[in-house]
Amino acid sequence: MLKDSPSIHITVLDMDETYTISAYPGQYRSLMMMLYDQIYLEDFGECLGMGRCATCAISIEASQTPLTQFNRNERVTLSKEGIEDPDIHLSCQIVVDESLDGAVIRIYHPEF
Ligand code: FES
């Protein structure tokens, strides 16, 4: 691998699609911003990372280390939407750092 290649690689599952996205540590303010920038996701991240809308919800399918999180409003916002699954998180509250490398996440769609 080249020395200056992005060091964070994430597999993203969305419906029947699978994406691999990459970033440098600190390149994005949050996982939500990385997803917003690299994959077109309709109606995603509507509060722009304030932790209030839950439209950026994702589930963690696999990760090698605990993810780094801000945790602003996360559980309150998710429970207002009836989401109690501890594997579902607000992607705007997840830091894009080395702990995300190798993670597999799924875009959460409440209707499925
Ligand atoms: S963008 Fe609204 S809760 Fe994450």
mmCIF file of N, CA and C and ligand atoms in Angstrom:
data_model
loop_
_atom_site.group_PDB
_atom_site.id
_atom_site.type_symbol
_atom_site.label_atom_id
_atom_site.label_comp_id
_atom_site.label_asym_id
_atom_site.label_seq_id
_atom_site.Cartn_x
_atom_site.Cartn_y
_atom_site.Cartn_z
ATOM 1 N N MET A 1 0.848 -1.188 0.000
ATOM 2 C CA MET A 1 0.000 0.000 0.000
ATOM 3 C C MET A 1 0.892 1.250 0.000
ATOM 4 N N LEU A 2 0.506 2.233 -0.784
ATOM 5 C CA LEU A 2 1.260 3.479 -0.814
ATOM 6 C C LEU A 2 1.191 4.153 0.546
ATOM 7 N N LYS A 3 2.257 4.850 0.895
ATOM 8 C CA LYS A 3 2.317 5.472 2.214
ATOM 9 C C LYS A 3 1.215 6.507 2.424
ATOM 10 N N ASP A 4 0.844 7.215 1.339
ATOM 11 C CA ASP A 4 -0.164 8.256 1.523
ATOM 12 C C ASP A 4 -1.560 7.842 1.053
ATOM 13 N N SER A 5 -1.822 6.545 0.980
ATOM 14 C CA SER A 5 -3.171 6.085 0.663
ATOM 15 C C SER A 5 -4.059 6.259 1.887
ATOM 16 N N PRO A 6 -5.369 6.419 1.661
ATOM 17 C CA PRO A 6 -6.272 6.486 2.816
ATOM 18 C C PRO A 6 -6.123 5.237 3.673
ATOM 19 N N SER A 7 -6.160 5.393 4.967
ATOM 20 C CA SER A 7 -5.920 4.255 5.854
ATOM 21 C C SER A 7 -7.191 3.697 6.483
ATOM 22 N N ILE A 8 -8.319 4.311 6.186
ATOM 23 C CA ILE A 8 -9.587 3.842 6.762
ATOM 24 C C ILE A 8 -10.467 3.358 5.618
ATOM 25 N N HIS A 9 -10.849 2.094 5.662
ATOM 26 C CA HIS A 9 -11.675 1.496 4.613
ATOM 27 C C HIS A 9 -12.907 0.881 5.283
ATOM 28 N N ILE A 10 -14.062 1.202 4.756
ATOM 29 C CA ILE A 10 -15.321 0.754 5.353
ATOM 30 C C ILE A 10 -16.177 0.118 4.271
ATOM 31 N N THR A 11 -16.810 -0.980 4.601
ATOM 32 C CA THR A 11 -17.793 -1.583 3.698
ATOM 33 C C THR A 11 -19.172 -1.094 4.120
ATOM 34 N N VAL A 12 -19.923 -0.605 3.148
ATOM 35 C CA VAL A 12 -21.252 -0.049 3.422
ATOM 36 C C VAL A 12 -22.284 -0.876 2.675
ATOM 37 N N LEU A 13 -23.255 -1.387 3.397
ATOM 38 C CA LEU A 13 -24.354 -2.145 2.806
ATOM 39 C C LEU A 13 -25.593 -1.258 2.811
ATOM 40 N N ASP A 14 -26.218 -1.146 1.651
ATOM 41 C CA ASP A 14 -27.447 -0.347 1.553
ATOM 42 C C ASP A 14 -28.409 -1.063 0.627
ATOM 43 N N MET A 15 -29.468 -1.604 1.189
ATOM 44 C CA MET A 15 -30.396 -2.420 0.428
ATOM 45 C C MET A 15 -29.591 -3.537 -0.248
ATOM 46 N N ASP A 16 -29.638 -3.618 -1.585
ATOM 47 C CA ASP A 16 -28.900 -4.677 -2.290
ATOM 48 C C ASP A 16 -27.521 -4.232 -2.753
ATOM 49 N N GLU A 17 -27.123 -3.023 -2.393
ATOM 50 C CA GLU A 17 -25.836 -2.491 -2.859
ATOM 51 C C GLU A 17 -24.759 -2.656 -1.786
ATOM 52 N N THR A 18 -23.536 -2.843 -2.250
ATOM 53 C CA THR A 18 -22.368 -2.883 -1.359
ATOM 54 C C THR A 18 -21.339 -1.896 -1.889
ATOM 55 N N TYR A 19 -20.843 -1.039 -1.018
ATOM 56 C CA TYR A 19 -19.850 -0.035 -1.387
ATOM 57 C C TYR A 19 -18.628 -0.208 -0.487
ATOM 58 N N THR A 20 -17.476 0.148 -1.020
ATOM 59 C CA THR A 20 -16.284 0.286 -0.187
ATOM 60 C C THR A 20 -15.861 1.738 -0.273
ATOM 61 N N ILE A 21 -15.788 2.400 0.877
ATOM 62 C CA ILE A 21 -15.389 3.804 0.901
ATOM 63 C C ILE A 21 -14.146 3.938 1.780
ATOM 64 N N SER A 22 -13.363 4.970 1.489
ATOM 65 C CA SER A 22 -12.073 5.132 2.163
ATOM 66 C C SER A 22 -11.861 6.580 2.556
ATOM 67 N N ALA A 23 -11.066 6.771 3.602
ATOM 68 C CA ALA A 23 -10.756 8.131 4.057
ATOM 69 C C ALA A 23 -9.463 8.138 4.842
ATOM 70 N N TYR A 24 -8.930 9.324 5.003
ATOM 71 C CA TYR A 24 -7.803 9.555 5.903
ATOM 72 C C TYR A 24 -8.360 9.905 7.282
ATOM 73 N N PRO A 25 -7.639 9.593 8.342
ATOM 74 C CA PRO A 25 -8.087 10.041 9.668
ATOM 75 C C PRO A 25 -8.247 11.570 9.675
ATOM 76 N N GLY A 26 -9.338 12.040 10.204
ATOM 77 C CA GLY A 26 -9.559 13.477 10.298
ATOM 78 C C GLY A 26 -10.076 14.123 9.016
ATOM 79 N N GLN A 27 -10.242 13.344 7.944
ATOM 80 C CA GLN A 27 -10.704 13.922 6.674
ATOM 81 C C GLN A 27 -12.153 14.400 6.776
ATOM 82 N N TYR A 28 -12.946 13.699 7.559
ATOM 83 C CA TYR A 28 -14.367 14.049 7.690
ATOM 84 C C TYR A 28 -14.699 14.322 9.148
ATOM 85 N N ARG A 29 -15.652 15.204 9.354
ATOM 86 C CA ARG A 29 -16.097 15.563 10.695
ATOM 87 C C ARG A 29 -16.792 14.385 11.373
ATOM 88 N N SER A 30 -17.427 13.507 10.578
ATOM 89 C CA SER A 30 -18.135 12.355 11.140
ATOM 90 C C SER A 30 -18.345 11.329 10.035
ATOM 91 N N LEU A 31 -18.760 10.119 10.439
ATOM 92 C CA LEU A 31 -19.096 9.085 9.449
ATOM 93 C C LEU A 31 -20.247 9.547 8.569
ATOM 94 N N MET A 32 -21.205 10.266 9.132
ATOM 95 C CA MET A 32 -22.315 10.774 8.320
ATOM 96 C C MET A 32 -21.795 11.625 7.177
ATOM 97 N N MET A 33 -20.842 12.521 7.433
ATOM 98 C CA MET A 33 -20.306 13.383 6.381
ATOM 99 C C MET A 33 -19.557 12.560 5.330
ATOM 100 N N MET A 34 -18.869 11.519 5.765
ATOM 101 C CA MET A 34 -18.163 10.647 4.817
ATOM 102 C C MET A 34 -19.156 9.918 3.907
ATOM 103 N N LEU A 35 -20.218 9.375 4.497
ATOM 104 C CA LEU A 35 -21.245 8.695 3.709
ATOM 105 C C LEU A 35 -21.928 9.673 2.765
ATOM 106 N N TYR A 36 -22.235 10.845 3.271
ATOM 107 C CA TYR A 36 -22.907 11.895 2.487
ATOM 108 C C TYR A 36 -22.051 12.284 1.281
ATOM 109 N N ASP A 37 -20.746 12.348 1.481
ATOM 110 C CA ASP A 37 -19.826 12.773 0.432
ATOM 111 C C ASP A 37 -19.550 11.679 -0.596
ATOM 112 N N GLN A 38 -19.507 10.423 -0.159
ATOM 113 C CA GLN A 38 -19.029 9.368 -1.055
ATOM 114 C C GLN A 38 -20.120 8.480 -1.645
ATOM 115 N N ILE A 39 -21.309 8.503 -1.034
ATOM 116 C CA ILE A 39 -22.417 7.686 -1.556
ATOM 117 C C ILE A 39 -23.658 8.565 -1.601
ATOM 118 N N TYR A 40 -24.414 8.509 -2.670
ATOM 119 C CA TYR A 40 -25.665 9.274 -2.697
ATOM 120 C C TYR A 40 -26.716 8.528 -1.882
ATOM 121 N N LEU A 41 -27.179 9.130 -0.820
ATOM 122 C CA LEU A 41 -28.195 8.535 0.032
ATOM 123 C C LEU A 41 -29.318 9.549 0.180
ATOM 124 N N GLU A 42 -30.481 9.181 -0.282
ATOM 125 C CA GLU A 42 -31.613 10.107 -0.256
ATOM 126 C C GLU A 42 -32.095 10.363 1.172
ATOM 127 N N ASP A 43 -32.430 11.621 1.486
ATOM 128 C CA ASP A 43 -32.988 12.015 2.785
ATOM 129 C C ASP A 43 -32.091 11.603 3.953
ATOM 130 N N PHE A 44 -30.818 11.685 3.776
ATOM 131 C CA PHE A 44 -29.846 11.226 4.776
ATOM 132 C C PHE A 44 -29.203 12.434 5.447
ATOM 133 N N GLY A 45 -29.098 12.396 6.768
ATOM 134 C CA GLY A 45 -28.378 13.446 7.488
ATOM 135 C C GLY A 45 -29.080 14.794 7.468
ATOM 136 N N GLU A 46 -30.388 14.789 7.672
ATOM 137 C CA GLU A 46 -31.181 16.015 7.494
ATOM 138 C C GLU A 46 -30.865 17.117 8.504
ATOM 139 N N CYS A 47 -30.441 16.775 9.718
ATOM 140 C CA CYS A 47 -30.123 17.836 10.696
ATOM 141 C C CYS A 47 -28.645 18.230 10.632
ATOM 142 N N LEU A 48 -27.951 17.704 9.645
ATOM 143 C CA LEU A 48 -26.541 18.051 9.391
ATOM 144 C C LEU A 48 -25.630 17.755 10.582
ATOM 145 N N GLY A 49 -25.949 16.685 11.290
ATOM 146 C CA GLY A 49 -25.040 16.223 12.330
ATOM 147 C C GLY A 49 -25.330 16.715 13.727
ATOM 148 N N MET A 50 -26.505 17.288 13.949
ATOM 149 C CA MET A 50 -26.852 17.782 15.278
ATOM 150 C C MET A 50 -27.321 16.667 16.215
ATOM 151 N N GLY A 51 -27.496 15.458 15.692
ATOM 152 C CA GLY A 51 -27.940 14.347 16.541
ATOM 153 C C GLY A 51 -29.419 14.416 16.860
ATOM 154 N N ARG A 52 -30.208 15.032 16.000
ATOM 155 C CA ARG A 52 -31.630 15.238 16.322
ATOM 156 C C ARG A 52 -32.614 14.535 15.395
ATOM 157 N N CYS A 53 -32.164 14.125 14.189
ATOM 158 C CA CYS A 53 -33.150 13.679 13.197
ATOM 159 C C CYS A 53 -33.208 12.163 13.014
ATOM 160 N N ALA A 54 -32.151 11.450 13.318
ATOM 161 C CA ALA A 54 -32.053 9.987 13.159
ATOM 162 C C ALA A 54 -32.094 9.538 11.699
ATOM 163 N N THR A 55 -32.029 10.459 10.736
ATOM 164 C CA THR A 55 -32.010 10.026 9.329
ATOM 165 C C THR A 55 -30.638 9.490 8.915
ATOM 166 N N CYS A 56 -29.660 9.603 9.787
ATOM 167 C CA CYS A 56 -28.317 9.100 9.481
ATOM 168 C C CYS A 56 -28.039 7.781 10.193
ATOM 169 N N ALA A 57 -29.098 7.101 10.655
ATOM 170 C CA ALA A 57 -28.900 5.881 11.444
ATOM 171 C C ALA A 57 -28.276 4.762 10.605
ATOM 172 N N ILE A 58 -27.374 4.054 11.239
ATOM 173 C CA ILE A 58 -26.723 2.901 10.613
ATOM 174 C C ILE A 58 -26.641 1.790 11.650
ATOM 175 N N SER A 59 -26.478 0.563 11.174
ATOM 176 C CA SER A 59 -26.174 -0.514 12.121
ATOM 177 C C SER A 59 -24.747 -0.969 11.881
ATOM 178 N N ILE A 60 -24.115 -1.383 12.958
ATOM 179 C CA ILE A 60 -22.761 -1.898 12.876
ATOM 180 C C ILE A 60 -22.869 -3.414 12.683
ATOM 181 N N GLU A 61 -22.482 -3.880 11.514
ATOM 182 C CA GLU A 61 -22.539 -5.320 11.231
ATOM 183 C C GLU A 61 -21.267 -6.009 11.722
ATOM 184 N N ALA A 62 -20.135 -5.318 11.651
ATOM 185 C CA ALA A 62 -18.865 -5.872 12.127
ATOM 186 C C ALA A 62 -17.895 -4.730 12.349
ATOM 187 N N SER A 63 -17.133 -4.826 13.410
ATOM 188 C CA SER A 63 -16.031 -3.886 13.608
ATOM 189 C C SER A 63 -15.014 -4.560 14.521
ATOM 190 N N GLN A 64 -13.741 -4.262 14.274
ATOM 191 C CA GLN A 64 -12.689 -4.944 15.016
ATOM 192 C C GLN A 64 -12.435 -4.296 16.369
ATOM 193 N N THR A 65 -12.727 -3.014 16.483
ATOM 194 C CA THR A 65 -12.509 -2.313 17.751
ATOM 195 C C THR A 65 -13.737 -1.452 18.030
ATOM 196 N N PRO A 66 -13.965 -1.077 19.277
ATOM 197 C CA PRO A 66 -15.084 -0.165 19.557
ATOM 198 C C PRO A 66 -14.890 1.153 18.804
ATOM 199 N N LEU A 67 -15.967 1.668 18.242
ATOM 200 C CA LEU A 67 -15.872 2.906 17.470
ATOM 201 C C LEU A 67 -15.787 4.103 18.412
ATOM 202 N N THR A 68 -15.140 5.159 17.942
ATOM 203 C CA THR A 68 -15.053 6.396 18.718
ATOM 204 C C THR A 68 -16.297 7.223 18.423
ATOM 205 N N GLN A 69 -16.996 7.613 19.473
ATOM 206 C CA GLN A 69 -18.258 8.332 19.283
ATOM 207 C C GLN A 69 -18.314 9.616 20.090
ATOM 208 N N PHE A 70 -19.077 10.583 19.578
ATOM 209 C CA PHE A 70 -19.342 11.817 20.319
ATOM 210 C C PHE A 70 -20.463 11.622 21.336
ATOM 211 N N ASN A 71 -21.489 10.814 20.940
ATOM 212 C CA ASN A 71 -22.624 10.499 21.818
ATOM 213 C C ASN A 71 -23.514 11.676 22.173
ATOM 214 N N ARG A 72 -23.530 12.717 21.358
ATOM 215 C CA ARG A 72 -24.475 13.810 21.610
ATOM 216 C C ARG A 72 -25.874 13.331 21.243
ATOM 217 N N ASN A 73 -26.768 13.272 22.184
ATOM 218 C CA ASN A 73 -28.194 13.000 21.945
ATOM 219 C C ASN A 73 -28.508 11.624 21.367
ATOM 220 N N GLU A 74 -27.512 10.758 21.182
ATOM 221 C CA GLU A 74 -27.769 9.576 20.362
ATOM 222 C C GLU A 74 -28.923 8.717 20.859
ATOM 223 N N ARG A 75 -28.856 8.242 22.087
ATOM 224 C CA ARG A 75 -29.887 7.299 22.553
ATOM 225 C C ARG A 75 -31.243 7.983 22.658
ATOM 226 N N VAL A 76 -31.271 9.253 23.049
ATOM 227 C CA VAL A 76 -32.549 9.970 23.148
ATOM 228 C C VAL A 76 -33.185 10.085 21.761
ATOM 229 N N THR A 77 -32.393 10.476 20.783
ATOM 230 C CA THR A 77 -32.913 10.645 19.421
ATOM 231 C C THR A 77 -33.390 9.309 18.861
ATOM 232 N N LEU A 78 -32.615 8.254 19.035
ATOM 233 C CA LEU A 78 -33.011 6.951 18.490
ATOM 234 C C LEU A 78 -34.266 6.431 19.185
ATOM 235 N N SER A 79 -34.367 6.595 20.505
ATOM 236 C CA SER A 79 -35.553 6.064 21.174
ATOM 237 C C SER A 79 -36.810 6.852 20.806
ATOM 238 N N LYS A 80 -36.669 8.150 20.483
ATOM 239 C CA LYS A 80 -37.834 8.907 19.986
ATOM 240 C C LYS A 80 -38.358 8.307 18.689
ATOM 241 N N GLU A 81 -37.470 7.685 17.926
ATOM 242 C CA GLU A 81 -37.872 7.035 16.674
ATOM 243 C C GLU A 81 -38.234 5.567 16.885
ATOM 244 N N GLY A 82 -38.259 5.128 18.144
ATOM 245 C CA GLY A 82 -38.622 3.747 18.449
ATOM 246 C C GLY A 82 -37.496 2.759 18.195
ATOM 247 N N ILE A 83 -36.268 3.254 18.122
ATOM 248 C CA ILE A 83 -35.118 2.387 17.833
ATOM 249 C C ILE A 83 -34.377 2.122 19.143
ATOM 250 N N GLU A 84 -34.418 0.884 19.604
ATOM 251 C CA GLU A 84 -33.754 0.529 20.860
ATOM 252 C C GLU A 84 -32.582 -0.426 20.649
ATOM 253 N N ASP A 85 -32.377 -0.887 19.426
ATOM 254 C CA ASP A 85 -31.299 -1.835 19.123
ATOM 255 C C ASP A 85 -29.939 -1.186 19.417
ATOM 256 N N PRO A 86 -29.137 -1.767 20.331
ATOM 257 C CA PRO A 86 -27.852 -1.143 20.688
ATOM 258 C C PRO A 86 -26.827 -1.149 19.557
ATOM 259 N N ASP A 87 -27.065 -1.921 18.499
ATOM 260 C CA ASP A 87 -26.135 -1.931 17.363
ATOM 261 C C ASP A 87 -26.441 -0.831 16.353
ATOM 262 N N ILE A 88 -27.532 -0.091 16.569
ATOM 263 C CA ILE A 88 -27.871 1.012 15.662
ATOM 264 C C ILE A 88 -27.363 2.314 16.276
ATOM 265 N N HIS A 89 -26.694 3.105 15.449
ATOM 266 C CA HIS A 89 -26.080 4.357 15.902
ATOM 267 C C HIS A 89 -26.382 5.476 14.916
ATOM 268 N N LEU A 90 -26.224 6.690 15.405
ATOM 269 C CA LEU A 90 -26.273 7.852 14.517
ATOM 270 C C LEU A 90 -24.895 8.001 13.895
ATOM 271 N N SER A 91 -24.819 7.938 12.570
ATOM 272 C CA SER A 91 -23.490 8.021 11.941
ATOM 273 C C SER A 91 -22.859 9.398 12.129
ATOM 274 N N CYS A 92 -23.679 10.406 12.433
ATOM 275 C CA CYS A 92 -23.106 11.739 12.676
ATOM 276 C C CYS A 92 -22.395 11.816 14.017
ATOM 277 N N GLN A 93 -22.549 10.788 14.838
ATOM 278 C CA GLN A 93 -21.892 10.770 16.143
ATOM 279 C C GLN A 93 -20.695 9.820 16.164
ATOM 280 N N ILE A 94 -20.303 9.321 14.991
ATOM 281 C CA ILE A 94 -19.174 8.399 14.899
ATOM 282 C C ILE A 94 -17.991 9.115 14.264
ATOM 283 N N VAL A 95 -16.872 9.075 14.943
ATOM 284 C CA VAL A 95 -15.646 9.732 14.479
ATOM 285 C C VAL A 95 -14.986 8.883 13.399
ATOM 286 N N VAL A 96 -14.502 9.533 12.344
ATOM 287 C CA VAL A 96 -13.773 8.815 11.294
ATOM 288 C C VAL A 96 -12.305 8.749 11.721
ATOM 289 N N ASP A 97 -11.972 7.648 12.396
ATOM 290 C CA ASP A 97 -10.583 7.429 12.805
ATOM 291 C C ASP A 97 -10.238 5.962 12.564
ATOM 292 N N GLU A 98 -9.071 5.546 13.013
ATOM 293 C CA GLU A 98 -8.590 4.186 12.721
ATOM 294 C C GLU A 98 -9.519 3.104 13.273
ATOM 295 N N SER A 99 -10.319 3.421 14.284
ATOM 296 C CA SER A 99 -11.213 2.399 14.837
ATOM 297 C C SER A 99 -12.285 1.978 13.823
ATOM 298 N N LEU A 100 -12.506 2.798 12.794
ATOM 299 C CA LEU A 100 -13.499 2.458 11.760
ATOM 300 C C LEU A 100 -12.929 1.543 10.673
ATOM 301 N N ASP A 101 -11.604 1.448 10.585
ATOM 302 C CA ASP A 101 -11.010 0.673 9.498
ATOM 303 C C ASP A 101 -11.461 -0.784 9.564
ATOM 304 N N GLY A 102 -11.962 -1.288 8.467
ATOM 305 C CA GLY A 102 -12.412 -2.676 8.390
ATOM 306 C C GLY A 102 -13.842 -2.892 8.838
ATOM 307 N N ALA A 103 -14.506 -1.844 9.287
ATOM 308 C CA ALA A 103 -15.884 -1.996 9.760
ATOM 309 C C ALA A 103 -16.831 -2.264 8.596
ATOM 310 N N VAL A 104 -17.892 -2.976 8.902
ATOM 311 C CA VAL A 104 -18.985 -3.195 7.953
ATOM 312 C C VAL A 104 -20.217 -2.561 8.573
ATOM 313 N N ILE A 105 -20.811 -1.633 7.854
ATOM 314 C CA ILE A 105 -22.003 -0.965 8.380
ATOM 315 C C ILE A 105 -23.149 -1.103 7.385
ATOM 316 N N ARG A 106 -24.350 -1.000 7.904
ATOM 317 C CA ARG A 106 -25.539 -1.071 7.041
ATOM 318 C C ARG A 106 -26.364 0.193 7.266
ATOM 319 N N ILE A 107 -26.775 0.813 6.171
ATOM 320 C CA ILE A 107 -27.655 1.978 6.268
ATOM 321 C C ILE A 107 -29.004 1.503 6.816
ATOM 322 N N TYR A 108 -29.479 2.171 7.850
ATOM 323 C CA TYR A 108 -30.730 1.766 8.491
ATOM 324 C C TYR A 108 -31.926 2.376 7.748
ATOM 325 N N HIS A 109 -32.861 1.527 7.386
ATOM 326 C CA HIS A 109 -34.105 1.971 6.754
ATOM 327 C C HIS A 109 -35.248 1.488 7.636
ATOM 328 N N PRO A 110 -35.950 2.389 8.303
ATOM 329 C CA PRO A 110 -36.974 1.955 9.265
ATOM 330 C C PRO A 110 -38.072 1.106 8.645
ATOM 331 N N GLU A 111 -38.314 1.259 7.344
ATOM 332 C CA GLU A 111 -39.413 0.513 6.721
ATOM 333 C C GLU A 111 -39.047 -0.925 6.395
ATOM 334 N N PHE A 112 -37.775 -1.306 6.629
ATOM 335 C CA PHE A 112 -37.365 -2.687 6.306
ATOM 336 C C PHE A 112 -36.981 -3.449 7.560
HETATM 337 S S1 FES B 1 -27.653 13.894 10.861
HETATM 338 FE FE1 FES B 1 -29.398 14.136 12.079
HETATM 339 S S2 FES B 1 -29.098 12.747 13.713
HETATM 340 FE FE2 FES B 1 -27.359 12.496 12.469
#
